[in-house]
Amino acid sequence: NERKCRVWRCEDEVGGVEMTESGAQLFARLEARRCLKDIEPALFPADGGPEHGEVVELHGTEGTGKTELLYHLLCRCVMPAAAGGLEVEVVFVDTDYSLDMMRLVSVLDSRLNAGTHRPAPSVLRSCLARLLVVHCSSCSQLLLTLHFLETSLSSRPSLALLLIDSISAFYWLDRCEGGASVTKQEEKLSKCADLLDSLRRDYRITVFATCHAIRRNYSGQSSSSSSEFDRPYLCRSWQRLVNHRLLCSREEGTSNMATAAEGSEEQRRRQVFTVHCTSSFSSKTKSHRSSSFYVTDGGVKLI
Amino acid sequence: MVVLREGMCPGLDADLVRDLRAADVKTVEDLVSSDTEDLAQKCSVSYRALFAIRRVLLAQHTAFPVSGADLYEELLSSTAILSTGNSSLDKLLDSGLYTGEITELSGGPGSGKSQVCFGVAVNISYHLKQSVIFIDTTGGLTARRLLQMLEAETSNREEQMEALQRIHIFRLFDVFSLLDCLYSLRTGMLQQASVGGGSVKAVIVDSVSAVIAPLLGGKQSEGMSLMTQVAGVLKTMAKDFNVAVLVTNHVTRSSSRVQPGLGVSWRHVPRTRILLERVEKAAAVSRSSMRSATLIKSSRQLCHKTEEFDLQRWCHSEGPSAKRKLEDMDS
Amino acid sequence: MQRPVSSLSLSSCVKVKLVGAGFQFTADLRHLSPQQLSKGASLTQQEALEVLQAVTREGGSDKAAGAGGSSASMTALELLQKEEEELRSIVTFSSRLDAALGGGVPIGKTTEVCGAPGVGKTQLCLQLAVDVQVPPCFGGVGGQVVYIDTEGSFVLQRAVDIAAAAVRHCSLLVEDDEQRVAMETFSVDTVLSNMFLVRCHDYVELLAELHLLPDFLSAHPRVRLLVIDSVAAPFRRLFDELLQRTRLLNGLAQQLIAMANSHEIAVVTTNQMTTRVLGAQSQLIPALGENWGHAPTIRLILQWAGSQRLAAIFKSPCHVDSTVQYQITTEGFRDIDQSDQPQSKRPRMHNDQSAAGV
């Protein structure tokens, strides 16, 4: 372990943190990383929340509540324990440039204020300080950034969640640049997936990633056709990584774009989103769980 | 991917680049991903030297994390809300176009998308005294129409001319020209355009579907890739330069459902989306200038809210207080 | 943010090779010589040269922009001056329609004329093909016309009749020497010799013709009008392959507007009407689908109302939607005589000058 420690010491200089420690200390520190098993029990199969080092994929088309769900989970992580949060740090890798800070803050704010006593304004700030945001504009930058983040992972034991929104952002770019060869098309994302694999193993960090469906969800028809839109299309090495797959969809029949109408408050309340979770365990067994939620101004409310 | 070149960072000389190439390490990614110790042996260079090179290259090419608290503070101080000049639309948009975001107007032919774009451009340049970049991909823009709209606002010829000077027009009819334009705006033109008084606060693309739609359906991946790039450069431009981006899109109709065009992958690009439709009066012989606007995507407002407005009367009662900082809103 | 190589206007196989060789961003290519690049990315010298040209063009536009002289950009004020000085409209010989359109069919835009068979679409096209040649001293643009006939509906005798009427009309207006001189070269013969007629039988021929047209227009800089009568006919055969049709039409639309803009010509297309069934109701709408509806800048719908012919501006970014009445005479497309028209049917366009804002 001698050399490994040397590596970390050097890398930490890049991150601006000077530190030395023994392998035993390191081990203790990694052990201390908070487990996110109880991040949102209602979403996952009984007793099956994400363990240390597990990968969760949120899959769905636009307008199926993915973003809201993501912010819900994010808030739970950064909120102080006193307010019912997990009080851990989160790295948000924003590849879509879609992080809506205003929305996130309003969700966070309403959840912090949900308690009996109003928290001080500094609480909101300290919650946000637990969030690290990084924007990536290409798959190769994502790869380099993940390499760079290794420093933060090793030096911050309270960092428990790596969030990637979205892992599918560069899919078409890579496909086009790869030409006719599928291996070439998938090369970059495969490299990222391999790196993620080693990061989660070495640092026991939990990874959440969103994935945009690239096919239309022709729901309203039978469920047989909906298998078309939820089919995984990203590279093999990513698929192998995923332990829990949350499939988001919108319950039809309440509203669509053409039939906009009066009573919108009611309607939005009634707009129910469904999440179907499939968890795979090492023993090759799978378990499922379906849950529903609706969205209010204050964020996700699970039913 | 960035190809390794001599002189990219201290210590990376021509010999080392050649040796690395021989070890099949051609790009920064290759170097960063490979085992440093192993590679040092292969290229007969000291571990320390190679490690230093790796560290510098990584720092050069990574994206740096920012604390959410800082990001929020920065956002609070920099975000502006630009009134569209139309009270109905402002109501749907929660007081106007937000800088840093993409807002989309979807609608069929003749639903008033271009008219709304003109109105927004005129309002921002005349009332808010800020510059606007207007990218016309359909040939629908005429300066005469902008002048007409300005004439309704003021009879002062000089003010009209000043406002017209703050609207910078690009006419581009294919996706590559659009990308050329957007990338060159990013690398400096945005500041250039603001020299004439007032900074660029809005970029309008009317319409984005006109240049992208011809690419879709054929050689899939290239069209999708170009669409992703247009989306990406618009989003980063909105964020990094703190401008409001307004785009227009057509709609597709299947049976009675109206969907925004360009397919599912475009769907999540705009943060806010408004559907424009003609208000058809059953008995009217002459065509009405009434349009309905329905909010169909928003993170701030309840969706499926509809407002009606008259295209002929681009309301202008808001006055100079229309531009507000976000902080006032929050309190 | 760096610009990816894949956003350059190059053939996709060249781009794949570049990226495969590790050149993902244009910045990686800037410092290279063609020899280095052709070796590094296994391209031919020619391809390497094209790539570097595309890269320097991109870099060059930055500099042009820095000097404030990028050709693509202008302020609205500059555009206004250009519109007032250079871009004029082609009169229709119906003063009411001209007024509703703000002076006629605008140059630099695309205009679509939709209508049922026999309502006068081709008549209007022929009229415009003659009108575009009216000498400037009579308020015309003195141009030439490219007339693409896809339905075989171009009737020479009608063109002769309309041309003769237009020549007669102008000769009656002669007041000064300039106009007298202009009339010497404005005759039925010259009018016909300034019409470049193209017959296309299917969409392949039409697309091929449009592909070659920019060169033709560069060689004939006096052309001010392109007529396609009609767009709908050649695409009718593609009705089963809706996706392909939509894509081809989308591309066609951009080609037309690009041509209208860069060669300063007016593009006039015609389209048929089709029935859309909405529940129990049926509605007559322009053919070729809703997507195509975005293509023309201005959409004019010609329709029957009893025995009257009406022209309605359905879509236009610069005009009020309005409806005017017209007639087709032996002389061509004309206003309906004032006396024939009941007072209640007076078109709304008389208000639009005064109606503030639009």
Coordinates of C-alpha atoms in Angstrom, one line a residue, chain C:
Chain C
M1 CA -16.1 25.2 -24.9
Q2 CA -14.2 23.9 -27.9
R3 CA -15.8 23.3 -31.2
P4 CA -16.0 19.6 -32.2
V5 CA -14.7 18.6 -35.6
S6 CA -18.1 16.9 -36.2
S7 CA -19.8 20.2 -36.4
L8 CA -17.9 21.2 -39.5
S9 CA -19.5 21.0 -42.9
L10 CA -17.4 18.1 -44.1
S11 CA -18.3 14.7 -45.4
S12 CA -19.1 12.3 -42.6
C13 CA -16.4 9.8 -43.5
V14 CA -13.7 12.4 -43.3
K15 CA -15.0 13.5 -39.9
V16 CA -15.0 9.9 -38.7
K17 CA -11.4 9.5 -39.8
L18 CA -10.4 12.7 -38.1
V19 CA -12.0 11.7 -34.8
G20 CA -10.6 8.2 -35.1
A21 CA -7.1 9.7 -35.3
G22 CA -7.8 11.7 -32.1
F23 CA -8.6 15.1 -33.6
Q24 CA -11.8 15.8 -31.8
F25 CA -11.8 19.6 -31.7
T26 CA -11.0 22.2 -34.4
A27 CA -8.3 23.6 -32.1
D28 CA -6.3 20.4 -32.5
L29 CA -6.1 21.0 -36.2
R30 CA -5.2 24.7 -36.3
H31 CA -1.4 24.3 -36.2
L32 CA -1.1 21.4 -38.7
S33 CA 0.1 21.5 -42.2
P34 CA -1.9 19.5 -44.9
Q35 CA 1.0 17.0 -45.1
Q36 CA 1.0 16.4 -41.3
L37 CA -2.8 16.0 -41.3
S38 CA -3.0 13.7 -44.2
K39 CA -0.4 11.5 -42.6
G40 CA -1.9 11.7 -39.1
A41 CA -5.4 11.0 -40.1
S42 CA -4.8 8.9 -43.2
L43 CA -6.6 11.3 -45.4
T44 CA -5.8 12.2 -49.0
Q45 CA -3.9 15.5 -49.5
Q46 CA -7.1 16.9 -51.1
E47 CA -9.2 16.0 -48.1
A48 CA -6.7 17.3 -45.6
L49 CA -6.6 20.6 -47.5
E50 CA -10.4 20.8 -47.4
V51 CA -10.4 20.1 -43.7
L52 CA -7.9 22.8 -43.0
Q53 CA -9.8 25.3 -45.1
A54 CA -12.9 24.6 -43.2
V55 CA -11.0 25.1 -40.0
T56 CA -9.4 28.4 -41.0
R57 CA -12.7 29.5 -42.4
E58 CA -14.2 29.0 -39.0
G59 CA -11.2 30.8 -37.4
G60 CA -11.4 33.5 -40.0
S61 CA -14.9 34.3 -39.3
D62 CA -13.9 35.1 -35.8
K63 CA -11.5 37.7 -37.1
A64 CA -14.0 39.1 -39.5
A65 CA -16.4 39.4 -36.6
G66 CA -13.7 41.1 -34.6
A67 CA -13.4 43.6 -37.3
G68 CA -17.1 44.1 -37.2
G69 CA -17.5 43.1 -40.9
S70 CA -18.9 39.6 -40.9
S71 CA -21.1 39.3 -43.9
A72 CA -23.8 37.3 -42.3
S73 CA -24.5 39.7 -39.5
M74 CA -26.2 43.1 -39.8
T75 CA -28.3 45.2 -37.5
A76 CA -32.0 45.6 -38.1
L77 CA -31.3 49.2 -39.1
E78 CA -29.0 48.1 -41.9
L79 CA -31.5 45.6 -43.0
L80 CA -34.2 48.3 -43.0
Q81 CA -32.0 50.4 -45.3
K82 CA -31.4 47.5 -47.5
E83 CA -35.1 46.6 -47.7
E84 CA -36.0 50.2 -48.6
E85 CA -33.3 50.7 -51.2
E86 CA -32.8 47.3 -52.9
L87 CA -35.5 44.8 -52.1
R88 CA -38.6 45.7 -53.9
S89 CA -41.8 43.8 -54.6
I90 CA -43.3 42.4 -57.7
V91 CA -46.7 44.0 -58.3
T92 CA -49.6 41.6 -59.0
F93 CA -51.7 44.0 -61.1
S94 CA -54.3 43.7 -58.5
S95 CA -54.0 46.9 -56.4
R96 CA -55.9 45.4 -53.5
L97 CA -53.7 42.3 -53.3
D98 CA -50.6 44.5 -53.6
A99 CA -51.8 46.7 -50.8
A100 CA -52.6 43.7 -48.6
L101 CA -49.1 42.3 -49.3
G102 CA -47.5 45.7 -48.7
G103 CA -46.6 46.3 -52.3
G104 CA -46.7 43.0 -54.0
V105 CA -44.9 39.7 -53.9
P106 CA -41.7 40.4 -51.9
I107 CA -38.2 39.7 -53.3
G108 CA -36.0 37.7 -51.0
K109 CA -39.0 35.7 -49.6
T110 CA -40.9 32.6 -50.5
T111 CA -44.6 32.9 -51.2
E112 CA -46.9 30.0 -51.6
V113 CA -50.2 30.2 -53.6
C114 CA -52.7 27.5 -52.5
G115 CA -56.0 26.8 -54.0
A116 CA -58.4 24.4 -55.6
P117 CA -58.0 23.6 -59.3
G118 CA -59.2 26.4 -61.6
V119 CA -59.3 29.1 -58.9
G120 CA -56.4 30.9 -60.6
K121 CA -53.1 29.8 -59.2
T122 CA -51.4 29.4 -62.5
Q123 CA -52.9 32.6 -63.8
L124 CA -51.3 34.4 -60.9
C125 CA -48.0 32.8 -61.6
L126 CA -48.1 33.8 -65.3
Q127 CA -49.1 37.3 -64.3
L128 CA -46.1 37.5 -61.9
A129 CA -43.8 36.1 -64.6
V130 CA -44.8 39.0 -66.8
D131 CA -44.9 41.6 -64.1
V132 CA -41.4 40.9 -62.9
Q133 CA -40.2 42.3 -66.2
V134 CA -42.0 45.7 -66.0
P135 CA -39.2 48.3 -66.3
P136 CA -38.1 50.1 -63.2
C137 CA -39.3 53.5 -64.4
F138 CA -42.9 52.1 -64.4
G139 CA -42.4 50.9 -60.8
G140 CA -41.3 47.3 -61.8
V141 CA -38.1 45.5 -61.1
G142 CA -37.1 44.9 -64.7
G143 CA -36.0 41.3 -64.1
Q144 CA -36.2 37.9 -65.6
V145 CA -38.0 34.8 -64.5
V146 CA -37.3 31.1 -64.1
Y147 CA -40.6 29.2 -64.5
I148 CA -40.6 25.6 -63.4
D149 CA -43.7 23.8 -64.7
T150 CA -44.3 20.4 -63.1
E151 CA -47.9 19.9 -64.2
G152 CA -47.8 20.9 -67.8
S153 CA -50.1 23.8 -67.0
F154 CA -48.1 26.5 -68.7
V155 CA -50.1 27.7 -71.6
L156 CA -48.1 29.9 -74.0
Q157 CA -51.2 31.7 -75.3
R158 CA -52.1 32.8 -71.9
A159 CA -48.6 34.1 -71.3
V160 CA -48.9 36.0 -74.6
D161 CA -52.3 37.5 -73.7
I162 CA -51.1 38.6 -70.3
A163 CA -47.8 40.0 -71.6
A164 CA -49.7 41.9 -74.3
A165 CA -52.0 43.4 -71.7
A166 CA -49.1 44.4 -69.5
V167 CA -47.3 46.0 -72.4
R168 CA -50.4 47.9 -73.4
H169 CA -51.0 49.0 -69.9
C170 CA -47.5 50.4 -69.6
S171 CA -47.5 52.1 -73.0
L172 CA -50.6 54.1 -71.9
L173 CA -48.7 55.3 -68.9
V174 CA -45.7 56.7 -70.8
E175 CA -45.0 60.3 -69.8
D176 CA -41.3 61.0 -70.1
D177 CA -38.4 60.1 -72.3
E178 CA -37.0 57.5 -69.9
Q179 CA -40.3 55.6 -70.1
R180 CA -40.4 55.9 -73.9
V181 CA -36.9 54.4 -74.2
A182 CA -37.9 51.6 -71.7
M183 CA -40.9 50.8 -73.8
E184 CA -38.7 50.0 -76.8
T185 CA -37.4 47.0 -75.1
F186 CA -40.6 46.0 -73.3
S187 CA -42.6 44.1 -75.8
V188 CA -44.4 40.7 -75.9
D189 CA -41.3 39.3 -77.6
T190 CA -38.9 40.5 -75.1
V191 CA -41.2 39.4 -72.3
L192 CA -41.3 35.9 -73.6
S193 CA -37.5 35.8 -74.2
N194 CA -36.9 36.7 -70.6
M195 CA -38.9 33.7 -69.4
F196 CA -36.7 30.6 -68.8
L197 CA -39.1 27.7 -68.9
V198 CA -38.2 24.4 -67.3
R199 CA -40.5 21.3 -67.4
C200 CA -40.0 18.8 -64.6
H201 CA -42.0 15.5 -64.6
D202 CA -41.2 14.1 -61.1
Y203 CA -39.6 15.1 -57.9
V204 CA -36.2 13.7 -58.9
E205 CA -36.1 16.1 -61.8
L206 CA -37.4 18.9 -59.6
L207 CA -34.7 18.4 -57.0
A208 CA -32.0 18.1 -59.6
E209 CA -33.1 21.3 -61.3
L210 CA -33.1 23.1 -57.9
H211 CA -29.6 21.8 -57.3
L212 CA -28.3 23.3 -60.5
L213 CA -30.3 26.5 -60.2
P214 CA -27.8 28.5 -58.0
D215 CA -25.2 28.3 -60.8
F216 CA -27.8 29.4 -63.3
L217 CA -28.8 32.3 -61.2
S218 CA -25.2 33.4 -60.8
A219 CA -24.9 33.3 -64.5
H220 CA -28.2 35.3 -65.0
P221 CA -28.1 37.9 -62.3
R222 CA -31.2 39.7 -63.7
V223 CA -33.5 36.8 -62.6
R224 CA -35.7 38.2 -59.9
L225 CA -38.4 35.5 -59.8
L226 CA -38.6 31.7 -59.5
V227 CA -42.0 30.1 -60.1
I228 CA -42.6 26.5 -59.2
D229 CA -46.1 25.5 -60.4
S230 CA -46.7 23.3 -58.5
V231 CA -44.6 21.8 -55.7
A232 CA -47.4 19.4 -54.8
A233 CA -47.7 17.5 -58.0
P234 CA -44.2 15.8 -58.2
F235 CA -44.4 14.7 -54.6
R236 CA -47.8 13.1 -54.9
R237 CA -46.1 9.9 -56.0
L238 CA -44.2 9.8 -52.7
F239 CA -47.4 9.9 -50.7
D240 CA -46.8 6.4 -49.3
E241 CA -43.4 7.2 -48.0
L242 CA -44.4 9.9 -45.7
L243 CA -41.1 10.1 -43.8
Q244 CA -39.0 10.5 -46.9
R245 CA -41.4 13.0 -48.4
T246 CA -41.3 15.1 -45.2
R247 CA -37.5 15.1 -45.1
L248 CA -37.1 16.0 -48.8
L249 CA -39.7 18.8 -48.5
N250 CA -37.9 20.1 -45.4
G251 CA -34.7 20.2 -47.3
L252 CA -36.4 21.8 -50.3
A253 CA -37.9 24.5 -48.1
Q254 CA -34.4 25.5 -46.8
Q255 CA -33.0 25.4 -50.3
L256 CA -35.6 27.8 -51.6
I257 CA -35.3 30.3 -48.9
A258 CA -31.5 30.2 -49.1
M259 CA -31.7 30.9 -52.8
A260 CA -34.3 33.6 -52.3
N261 CA -32.0 35.3 -49.9
S262 CA -28.6 34.9 -51.5
H263 CA -29.7 35.7 -55.1
E264 CA -32.3 38.2 -54.2
I265 CA -35.2 36.6 -56.0
A266 CA -38.8 36.1 -55.1
V267 CA -39.8 32.5 -54.9
V268 CA -43.4 31.7 -55.7
T269 CA -44.7 28.1 -55.4
T270 CA -48.2 26.7 -55.8
N271 CA -49.8 24.0 -53.8
Q272 CA -53.0 22.1 -53.9
M273 CA -55.7 21.8 -51.3
T274 CA -56.6 18.6 -49.5
T275 CA -59.3 17.7 -47.0
R276 CA -58.6 17.1 -43.4
V277 CA -61.2 15.3 -41.4
L278 CA -61.5 16.4 -37.8
G279 CA -64.1 14.4 -36.1
A280 CA -67.4 15.0 -37.9
Q281 CA -66.1 18.2 -39.6
S282 CA -64.0 18.3 -42.7
Q283 CA -61.8 21.2 -43.5
L284 CA -60.0 22.2 -46.7
I285 CA -56.3 22.8 -46.0
P286 CA -53.1 23.1 -48.1
A287 CA -51.6 19.8 -49.2
L288 CA -48.1 18.4 -48.4
G289 CA -48.7 18.2 -44.6
E290 CA -48.3 20.6 -41.7
N291 CA -44.6 20.6 -41.8
W292 CA -44.5 22.1 -45.2
G293 CA -46.7 24.9 -43.9
H294 CA -43.7 26.3 -42.2
A295 CA -41.8 26.5 -45.5
P296 CA -43.2 29.5 -47.3
T297 CA -42.7 32.9 -45.7
I298 CA -46.1 34.0 -47.0
R299 CA -49.0 31.8 -47.7
L300 CA -51.8 33.0 -50.0
I301 CA -55.0 31.0 -50.2
L302 CA -57.1 31.4 -53.3
Q303 CA -60.7 30.2 -52.8
W304 CA -64.2 30.4 -54.2
A305 CA -66.9 32.0 -52.2
G306 CA -70.0 31.4 -54.3
S307 CA -69.1 32.8 -57.7
Q308 CA -66.5 35.2 -56.2
R309 CA -62.8 34.5 -56.1
L310 CA -61.1 35.5 -52.8
A311 CA -57.4 35.7 -52.0
A312 CA -56.6 35.4 -48.3
I313 CA -53.3 36.0 -46.7
F314 CA -53.1 33.1 -44.3
K315 CA -49.6 33.3 -43.0
S316 CA -47.2 36.2 -43.2
P317 CA -44.7 37.6 -40.7
C318 CA -45.2 41.1 -41.8
H319 CA -48.9 41.5 -42.8
V320 CA -52.3 41.4 -41.2
D321 CA -54.3 38.4 -42.2
S322 CA -56.7 39.8 -44.7
T323 CA -58.9 38.8 -47.6
V324 CA -59.4 40.5 -50.9
Q325 CA -61.5 39.8 -53.9
Y326 CA -60.1 39.4 -57.4
Q327 CA -61.0 38.2 -60.9
I328 CA -59.3 36.5 -63.8
T329 CA -59.9 38.3 -67.1
T330 CA -58.4 37.7 -70.5
E331 CA -55.8 40.3 -69.5
G332 CA -54.8 38.4 -66.4
F333 CA -55.1 38.7 -62.7
R334 CA -57.1 41.9 -61.8
D335 CA -59.0 43.6 -59.1
I336 CA -62.8 43.2 -59.2
D337 CA -64.4 46.4 -60.5
Q338 CA -65.3 48.7 -57.7
S339 CA -68.9 49.0 -58.9
D340 CA -69.4 45.2 -58.9
Q341 CA -68.5 44.9 -55.3
P342 CA -71.1 45.3 -52.6
Q343 CA -70.1 47.7 -49.9
S344 CA -70.2 45.1 -47.1
K345 CA -67.7 43.0 -48.9
R346 CA -65.1 45.7 -48.8
P347 CA -61.9 44.1 -47.7
R348 CA -60.3 44.9 -44.4
M349 CA -57.0 45.8 -45.8
H350 CA -57.9 49.5 -46.0
N351 CA -57.6 49.6 -42.3
D352 CA -54.2 48.1 -42.0
Q353 CA -52.2 51.1 -42.7
S354 CA -53.8 52.9 -39.8
A355 CA -54.1 49.9 -37.5
A356 CA -51.2 50.6 -35.2
G357 CA -48.7 47.9 -34.6
V358 CA -49.2 45.4 -37.3

